[in-house]
Structures are given as structure tokens and as C-alpha cells.
Amino acid sequence: MRYPQRLLGLFIGIDDFKYVTDLGGCVKDIQKVKNYLIENLPEGMDSKVKTLFNQEASKDAIVGAFNDFLIQEATEDDVVLMYFSGHGAQEEADEVWWSIEADKGLEGLCCHDTGFGPGTATLLGDKELRFLISKLAQKGCDIITIFDACHSGDATRTSNESYKARRLTGALPKRKWEDFIFSDQISREDVARLGWNKLVPEGRHLQLAACEDRELAYENAFGGVFTHNLIQVLKDTKGQVSYFDLQSKIKFAIKGAEGDITQTPQVHVAYGFEGEVFKQFLSRDPKSAPNYGNLSYNMARSKWIFDKGEIHGIKVGDSSDSLVAIPLDDGKTTYAGVESTESGFSILAPQNLSKLINSKNYTGFAKGLFNTITRIAVEGDTATQNAIKEFYEAKKDAFRGIRIEWVEEELMADFVIRGVEVKGPDGALDNYIVITNPEDHKPLTFQVRGQRSEKSLETVFASLEMLSKWHFVKLLNNPNSSSLTANKIEFEIFHKGNSLGTNNSITVIQPELVAPESVDGLQVPVVRDLKISIKNQDSRPLYVACIYMGAFEEEVGDYGNTVSFGYALKPSILQPQVTILESGHTTHLAGGEALSFNMNPHYWQFNWPSQKIGFKVIASRGVFDVQAYDSLGVEVPVFPWPDRSGEKALSFEKARNVESAAEWQAWTFWVEVINPHFKS
């Protein structure tokens, strides 16, 4: 495991406020979490920290510490942590922010001197934090921010007086532009003309937050509920936990132990760095996202809860497809049936769970997790067909992301594995394995040379795992949803300022041909100035997400080589990835900025008539998560055919689960880009 050389930490705890209601557990939170982290640093990691408590934590002091301590001191060998425990609040937003703030409010952290009246300091707002983090990210360090505070003030306090909410009641008034810490560098006119995202790129960082926007972050006699459970999970796992699992384990620990409150921790990563959510805590090692879930005991229900549900492919019952396999500390495995399931979690049947310790968290595996049965036909000589099927049957436990049903007829298949002979770069015939659509010989993924070697077949089935997950997302819907019909969401596409209609299942677009860019002497087809909006037409608020399903380019390896991928899944095209939309409100993909898509050369090299780009929209009446859907997809086919001999596939992040509330629905909208180089 690779770790940074140093933890550079800024820890802020505020119980005593100058103008607003005091709290009681924030300083205690910071002392506990700081001491725990320093005492349990990985071997070889040093630390340098600064704390700001109560009166020390004025807005000027916090901004000064960020600039003069974090930004000044940070190097690329550091992991920089900002941990805040205190009040969160919302303020009225200037109209210039409305296009990226559907609720017309800005969120932020309350400093010691924050107040409602004139002469008091404003919030340390989310736009100001982004400005600071963007500067810090230029130092090349890893950045983690953790906030045990609320983010908005539109919820009400619980009736249980043993808990106290960490938020101010009501929104602070709109600030003057000169009160933003960046006002001397960025004008209001700059934001209106150029857009916030262009002016201040989101720096590479990861954020953990105590609750989602509409909820409260609570404290009790132990201090912050979030911080208390965060430390407990780190102790239980000895710090060997990914950020994604850390968030999930904290969430279900709160649900299990704090039955009187609703608080859902969140994790966010910067756009373009989505895979970092699967890194181990404080480490630099990238991790793929395996198909597993987390189990925790819910004391309120007296049941074991599996944090995956029907939206992940989990079914009620005790058949082999429904069983959850739970590895135990003694090396054995126990199996539990699913007693009941909701969209975002399942309740396990009590049989076979007596060996589980209620205070511990466990990992669980299920066949149906985030995949559906994929029907595969195999074409080629008999020996190749047998080798492919025998390899899968022998190795299928290593490929948990796909469940295969072999079919004889191509038209019954979802995908076809073909053994083919093709002239290689040297003109000689070579054997390849390709994955195609039924009744079509055009390859969908990078062609694998060598038909029967173990390395070749490993690469083929790794690609099939990715395709199967993409196929799962494509088919994702809720047949039991009666109230969330298609007219509850308005999905509208604009091209060069003109509306192309709403809720069209397929929107056809003719691309431009761009010069002087060319491949094979042909100009590259490009779609420019595409904007997409999503409007809530329901009478109630909705949680909305959108997953991009298409091509993606990524720098891979130490030399920055750009690799093209197909069948990618990118939920970060909408920010936040799950957005709360009030009735009648609208949100925009990419923050309202224009999208553009270049057609990959393989579409005309293999003579595809068009390229389809999908947008999966998910709407729910309750909070859910799409972070783990992120997937680079599969490496696209190349022309001429490759001379790589059965290389193992590159290590890509795999798509994972999305979690939702009981009443949810999903729709797929396609943009079809016509290939002007198509030869009929």
C-alpha cells in the first residue's frame, strides 16, 4: 500500500459562536479525530497539523490558515486534510449563481464571527472553498475535506431533545460581491460572461460530509454523531477501508444505532477523478470497485441490513441468485437469504447469522449484485468454442460482475464472442477473439490476439464484465413504480441554442466535419454546443441523477498516453451527482456549459452508420447514490488490427451500485450522431 509521506492537517472546531446559537461537541470532535489520526498514522507517515478552536476560528483566521499553512506548506508528497466541526448554513444566492444552484441558495460553514446582521462576517461559502481548494490542488497533493455540519437550513429540528442539530435556522441574507474572498480577482461580470466552472476549475479532492443537503447533522453526548461513527469505523477496519465503504459503513451505523434521527453521510470526488472514491483511506493506491456490499446490524429493527437492494439486482428469496455470501473471520463463509428488499437496501433472513457479532461490520457478496443475466453466443471452430466456455466455467468466481447464459442462436444473445481470422499488420493471418453485437461482425471492444490462451480469455471476460454492467444500466427501470411516470421529468436537448424537443427516446443529430483535424485522410465528425436540461414536472421535490453512457478518453499509465474507451458510465456529468429539484425547477448537465462530442475513428473505420450516446436519468422521492456507477468502460477496437498478443486488460474502475429510495424510476434518452463517412 502506497501512502503519502506526510499528513498536513487543518482541524477546526467551533462550539462558541459570537452571534449565533452555541454548540457543545465540536471541539471534542476535533480533539478526538485529530488524536486518533495522528496516533494511527501508517508506518513511515509524518504529520504537521494546526488547530483552530472557538474564537480562534474567525473567517479571516480560517482563510488565513488555508492560505498560509495549507497552500504554503503543501507538497506533492502530502495528503492535506481539512476537518471542520460546527454549524453549517445557507445564504441567499446572487442571481448570477442561479444557473448552477437550483434552490437559489449558497451553502457554507459558519465561522466564529458569522452572523445575520450588518457588520458580521459572512459564511465561508462553498464557492470560496472551491476557490481555495483549486489553488491548493495546484501543489499536486492529495486533498480530503471532512465536514461534520449541515449544508442547508430548510429542515426542522428533531423532536428528540437528546440530539442537537448543527445548523442555523433560516438563510443568511445575500452578501455583497466584495464580501467573497475572491472578489479582487473574479468579478460578478466574469462569472456571468465566462461561467464559474471555467473561471475556477474544481481542484482534485475528495469530500466527506455528515449529511445530505436536506438533512441535519446531529450531536449528542458523544459529540458529533458523524464523527463518533467515523472514528469507530476506522477503528473496526484498522483504517483499511475505501472512502466509498467508509461513507456506507458510517451511514448504516447511524441508521442502526441512532434510530430517532435521519442523517445520511455523503462522499463527493472532483469531476474527472471519480475512481478515487475507491482508494483506501489516506492511501494513494487506486482500487477497482468489486461487486460487494456491507452488512451492519440495525438495533432498531433487530435485523442484519445489507446495503444493496432491488436497484442493485438483489431479489427476495433463498435461491442461489438471492443468497448473500458472508466471509467470516475464521475463513469460512456463511450464507443468508433475503427476507425483504427495498430499492437501496435489503433485510437478511436470520437463519445462519448467529455467528455474526452485532457490533461488527461484514462484507457480503451476491450473484445478482449490479448485474443481470447476460446471454452470450459463441461463434468459431469447435475447439475455440469449447475453450471459451470451459475457461468461464472454471474461472467464473473471478468474474463476479457477469452471469452468463449460453445461447445457441445469435438473435437470442445480448453479445457474441467470435473467434475470427484476420490479416494482421504484417499481412499474415492471425487468430483473434472479438465481442460483437448479434448478427454483426464489427468489434465492440479491443480485439484480442490469440484465441485460446489464458491471458487472452482473461481479457475477453474482463471486457464482458464491463459490457454486462453497462447493459444493466441500460435496462435499469422500476416496473413497480406507479407514480413516477415519464411526464414527471422533462429532458430537453438544445443544439446551438435551438430546442430539439423534450423526452425523445432518440434525438438524431448531424455532426460538423472539423478541419484541419483528420484521421485516415477524413475529417473528424464533431457535435458542438449541445446543452441538456432536466426539469422536475412533479408536484413534489425529486432527487435526480443522470449517467452518461458513451465514449470516454482517459490518460493511462505513467506517460500520459490517451486511451479511448467505449461503454463508459459517468454520473459526474451532473453536479451534484444527485441533485434535489424542487417542483418546477430545472438543472443542467455540465453546469449549463456546452457539451461537445468527437466521433471516434473506429466508427468509420469499421463502417458504423452512427454513434449512440446515452443519458440515463434516475428520479426518486428519496435520497440515493450514483457515485459507484462510474466506469471507464472497455477499450475501443483499433484499425489496423492490433499486434498485441493476448495482453492482460488495463486495470479500469468497474461500475458499481446506485442506491435509491423506494419510489424511483429510470429512463434512457439517446443522442444518435450520424456517421457522414458511412458507406452503405
PDB file of C-alpha atoms in Angstrom, residues 241-367:
ATOM      1  CA  VAL A 241     -11.333   0.879   4.181  1.00  0.00           C
ATOM      2  CA  SER A 242     -12.099   2.743   0.970  1.00  0.00           C
ATOM      3  CA  TYR A 243     -13.739   6.156   1.116  1.00  0.00           C
ATOM      4  CA  PHE A 244     -16.817   4.704  -0.557  1.00  0.00           C
ATOM      5  CA  ASP A 245     -17.139   1.958   2.043  1.00  0.00           C
ATOM      6  CA  LEU A 246     -16.282   4.361   4.866  1.00  0.00           C
ATOM      7  CA  GLN A 247     -19.270   6.507   3.898  1.00  0.00           C
ATOM      8  CA  SER A 248     -21.534   3.461   3.559  1.00  0.00           C
ATOM      9  CA  LYS A 249     -20.477   1.927   6.869  1.00  0.00           C
ATOM     10  CA  ILE A 250     -20.967   5.238   8.715  1.00  0.00           C
ATOM     11  CA  LYS A 251     -24.371   5.681   7.101  1.00  0.00           C
ATOM     12  CA  PHE A 252     -25.692   2.291   8.166  1.00  0.00           C
ATOM     13  CA  ALA A 253     -24.071   2.536  11.590  1.00  0.00           C
ATOM     14  CA  ILE A 254     -26.052   5.743  12.146  1.00  0.00           C
ATOM     15  CA  LYS A 255     -29.238   4.133  10.849  1.00  0.00           C
ATOM     16  CA  GLY A 256     -28.694   1.121  13.052  1.00  0.00           C
ATOM     17  CA  ALA A 257     -27.759   2.838  16.311  1.00  0.00           C
ATOM     18  CA  GLU A 258     -29.404   6.263  16.112  1.00  0.00           C
ATOM     19  CA  GLY A 259     -32.946   5.211  15.344  1.00  0.00           C
ATOM     20  CA  ASP A 260     -34.546   8.596  16.089  1.00  0.00           C
ATOM     21  CA  ILE A 261     -32.632  10.621  13.510  1.00  0.00           C
ATOM     22  CA  THR A 262     -32.270  10.740   9.748  1.00  0.00           C
ATOM     23  CA  GLN A 263     -28.721  11.574   8.717  1.00  0.00           C
ATOM     24  CA  THR A 264     -27.147  10.268   5.511  1.00  0.00           C
ATOM     25  CA  PRO A 265     -23.387  10.881   5.110  1.00  0.00           C
ATOM     26  CA  GLN A 266     -22.208  11.830   1.615  1.00  0.00           C
ATOM     27  CA  VAL A 267     -18.982  11.401  -0.330  1.00  0.00           C
ATOM     28  CA  HIS A 268     -18.006  13.573  -3.302  1.00  0.00           C
ATOM     29  CA  VAL A 269     -14.989  13.493  -5.608  1.00  0.00           C
ATOM     30  CA  ALA A 270     -13.960  16.122  -8.119  1.00  0.00           C
ATOM     31  CA  TYR A 271     -15.074  15.729 -11.731  1.00  0.00           C
ATOM     32  CA  GLY A 272     -12.644  13.584 -13.706  1.00  0.00           C
ATOM     33  CA  PHE A 273     -11.290  11.789 -10.624  1.00  0.00           C
ATOM     34  CA  GLU A 274     -14.309   9.639  -9.757  1.00  0.00           C
ATOM     35  CA  GLY A 275     -12.259   6.468  -9.255  1.00  0.00           C
ATOM     36  CA  GLU A 276     -10.522   7.982  -6.228  1.00  0.00           C
ATOM     37  CA  VAL A 277     -13.578   7.230  -4.104  1.00  0.00           C
ATOM     38  CA  PHE A 278     -12.403   3.593  -4.132  1.00  0.00           C
ATOM     39  CA  LYS A 279      -8.948   4.365  -2.749  1.00  0.00           C
ATOM     40  CA  GLN A 280      -8.096   3.124   0.726  1.00  0.00           C
ATOM     41  CA  PHE A 281      -8.286   5.774   3.456  1.00  0.00           C
ATOM     42  CA  LEU A 282      -5.232   8.104   3.282  1.00  0.00           C
ATOM     43  CA  SER A 283      -3.558   5.898   0.647  1.00  0.00           C
ATOM     44  CA  ARG A 284      -2.587   6.589  -2.956  1.00  0.00           C
ATOM     45  CA  ASP A 285      -3.279   3.152  -4.360  1.00  0.00           C
ATOM     46  CA  PRO A 286      -6.120   3.129  -6.888  1.00  0.00           C
ATOM     47  CA  LYS A 287      -8.647   0.361  -6.328  1.00  0.00           C
ATOM     48  CA  SER A 288     -11.215  -1.154  -8.625  1.00  0.00           C
ATOM     49  CA  ALA A 289     -14.744  -1.408  -7.304  1.00  0.00           C
ATOM     50  CA  PRO A 290     -15.537  -5.065  -6.586  1.00  0.00           C
ATOM     51  CA  ASN A 291     -19.083  -6.362  -6.521  1.00  0.00           C
ATOM     52  CA  TYR A 292     -19.769  -6.462  -2.810  1.00  0.00           C
ATOM     53  CA  GLY A 293     -21.935  -4.832  -0.195  1.00  0.00           C
ATOM     54  CA  ASN A 294     -21.631  -4.064   3.514  1.00  0.00           C
ATOM     55  CA  LEU A 295     -23.600  -5.665   6.348  1.00  0.00           C
ATOM     56  CA  SER A 296     -24.411  -3.988   9.639  1.00  0.00           C
ATOM     57  CA  TYR A 297     -26.762  -4.815  12.489  1.00  0.00           C
ATOM     58  CA  ASN A 298     -29.728  -2.486  12.894  1.00  0.00           C
ATOM     59  CA  MET A 299     -30.702  -2.381  16.557  1.00  0.00           C
ATOM     60  CA  ALA A 300     -33.992  -0.591  15.870  1.00  0.00           C
ATOM     61  CA  ARG A 301     -35.119  -3.431  13.581  1.00  0.00           C
ATOM     62  CA  SER A 302     -33.163  -6.216  15.325  1.00  0.00           C
ATOM     63  CA  LYS A 303     -32.105  -7.300  11.840  1.00  0.00           C
ATOM     64  CA  TRP A 304     -28.980  -7.512   9.708  1.00  0.00           C
ATOM     65  CA  ILE A 305     -29.063  -4.956   6.884  1.00  0.00           C
ATOM     66  CA  PHE A 306     -27.302  -5.449   3.547  1.00  0.00           C
ATOM     67  CA  ASP A 307     -26.629  -2.051   1.976  1.00  0.00           C
ATOM     68  CA  LYS A 308     -27.698  -3.156  -1.509  1.00  0.00           C
ATOM     69  CA  GLY A 309     -31.283  -3.524  -2.685  1.00  0.00           C
ATOM     70  CA  GLU A 310     -33.521  -4.082  -5.678  1.00  0.00           C
ATOM     71  CA  ILE A 311     -31.910  -1.315  -7.699  1.00  0.00           C
ATOM     72  CA  HIS A 312     -28.646  -3.250  -7.410  1.00  0.00           C
ATOM     73  CA  GLY A 313     -30.157  -6.526  -8.606  1.00  0.00           C
ATOM     74  CA  ILE A 314     -30.892  -8.082  -5.192  1.00  0.00           C
ATOM     75  CA  LYS A 315     -34.003 -10.273  -5.049  1.00  0.00           C
ATOM     76  CA  VAL A 316     -36.088 -11.667  -2.198  1.00  0.00           C
ATOM     77  CA  GLY A 317     -35.708 -15.371  -1.503  1.00  0.00           C
ATOM     78  CA  ASP A 318     -33.209 -18.067  -0.672  1.00  0.00           C
ATOM     79  CA  SER A 319     -32.389 -19.309  -4.187  1.00  0.00           C
ATOM     80  CA  SER A 320     -28.742 -19.292  -5.264  1.00  0.00           C
ATOM     81  CA  ASP A 321     -29.291 -15.951  -7.045  1.00  0.00           C
ATOM     82  CA  SER A 322     -30.671 -14.367  -3.867  1.00  0.00           C
ATOM     83  CA  LEU A 323     -28.219 -15.714  -1.291  1.00  0.00           C
ATOM     84  CA  VAL A 324     -25.718 -13.304   0.228  1.00  0.00           C
ATOM     85  CA  ALA A 325     -22.329 -14.918   0.914  1.00  0.00           C
ATOM     86  CA  ILE A 326     -20.637 -13.540   4.059  1.00  0.00           C
ATOM     87  CA  PRO A 327     -16.941 -14.381   4.699  1.00  0.00           C
ATOM     88  CA  LEU A 328     -16.210 -14.915   8.411  1.00  0.00           C
ATOM     89  CA  ASP A 329     -13.068 -14.261  10.429  1.00  0.00           C
ATOM     90  CA  ASP A 330     -12.319 -17.993  10.714  1.00  0.00           C
ATOM     91  CA  GLY A 331     -12.003 -18.312   6.931  1.00  0.00           C
ATOM     92  CA  LYS A 332     -15.398 -19.940   6.498  1.00  0.00           C
ATOM     93  CA  THR A 333     -18.392 -18.486   4.673  1.00  0.00           C
ATOM     94  CA  THR A 334     -21.999 -18.343   5.797  1.00  0.00           C
ATOM     95  CA  TYR A 335     -24.979 -17.698   3.524  1.00  0.00           C
ATOM     96  CA  ALA A 336     -28.107 -15.682   4.205  1.00  0.00           C
ATOM     97  CA  GLY A 337     -31.345 -15.431   2.294  1.00  0.00           C
ATOM     98  CA  VAL A 338     -33.048 -12.093   1.614  1.00  0.00           C
ATOM     99  CA  GLU A 339     -36.137 -11.591   3.763  1.00  0.00           C
ATOM    100  CA  SER A 340     -37.261  -8.322   2.192  1.00  0.00           C
ATOM    101  CA  THR A 341     -35.781  -5.717  -0.082  1.00  0.00           C
ATOM    102  CA  GLU A 342     -36.226  -2.054  -0.838  1.00  0.00           C
ATOM    103  CA  SER A 343     -34.569  -0.108  -3.600  1.00  0.00           C
ATOM    104  CA  GLY A 344     -31.485   0.847  -1.573  1.00  0.00           C
ATOM    105  CA  PHE A 345     -31.041  -1.948   0.985  1.00  0.00           C
ATOM    106  CA  SER A 346     -32.144  -5.444   1.970  1.00  0.00           C
ATOM    107  CA  ILE A 347     -33.080  -7.142   5.226  1.00  0.00           C
ATOM    108  CA  LEU A 348     -31.477 -10.551   5.592  1.00  0.00           C
ATOM    109  CA  ALA A 349     -33.235 -13.631   6.924  1.00  0.00           C
ATOM    110  CA  PRO A 350     -31.914 -14.547  10.403  1.00  0.00           C
ATOM    111  CA  GLN A 351     -31.008 -18.147   9.576  1.00  0.00           C
ATOM    112  CA  ASN A 352     -27.222 -18.812   9.525  1.00  0.00           C
ATOM    113  CA  LEU A 353     -26.375 -15.400  11.048  1.00  0.00           C
ATOM    114  CA  SER A 354     -25.858 -16.482  14.661  1.00  0.00           C
ATOM    115  CA  LYS A 355     -22.052 -16.354  14.277  1.00  0.00           C
ATOM    116  CA  LEU A 356     -22.113 -12.678  13.336  1.00  0.00           C
ATOM    117  CA  ILE A 357     -21.177 -10.186  16.058  1.00  0.00           C
ATOM    118  CA  ASN A 358     -23.682  -7.335  16.232  1.00  0.00           C
ATOM    119  CA  SER A 359     -21.060  -4.634  16.802  1.00  0.00           C
ATOM    120  CA  LYS A 360     -19.036  -5.575  13.711  1.00  0.00           C
ATOM    121  CA  ASN A 361     -19.384  -4.779  10.019  1.00  0.00           C
ATOM    122  CA  TYR A 362     -19.136  -7.516   7.395  1.00  0.00           C
ATOM    123  CA  THR A 363     -18.754  -7.797   3.649  1.00  0.00           C
ATOM    124  CA  GLY A 364     -21.344  -9.646   1.587  1.00  0.00           C
ATOM    125  CA  PHE A 365     -21.388 -10.957  -1.982  1.00  0.00           C
ATOM    126  CA  ALA A 366     -24.415 -11.810  -4.119  1.00  0.00           C
ATOM    127  CA  LYS A 367     -24.676 -13.235  -7.622  1.00  0.00           C
TER     128      LYS A 367
END
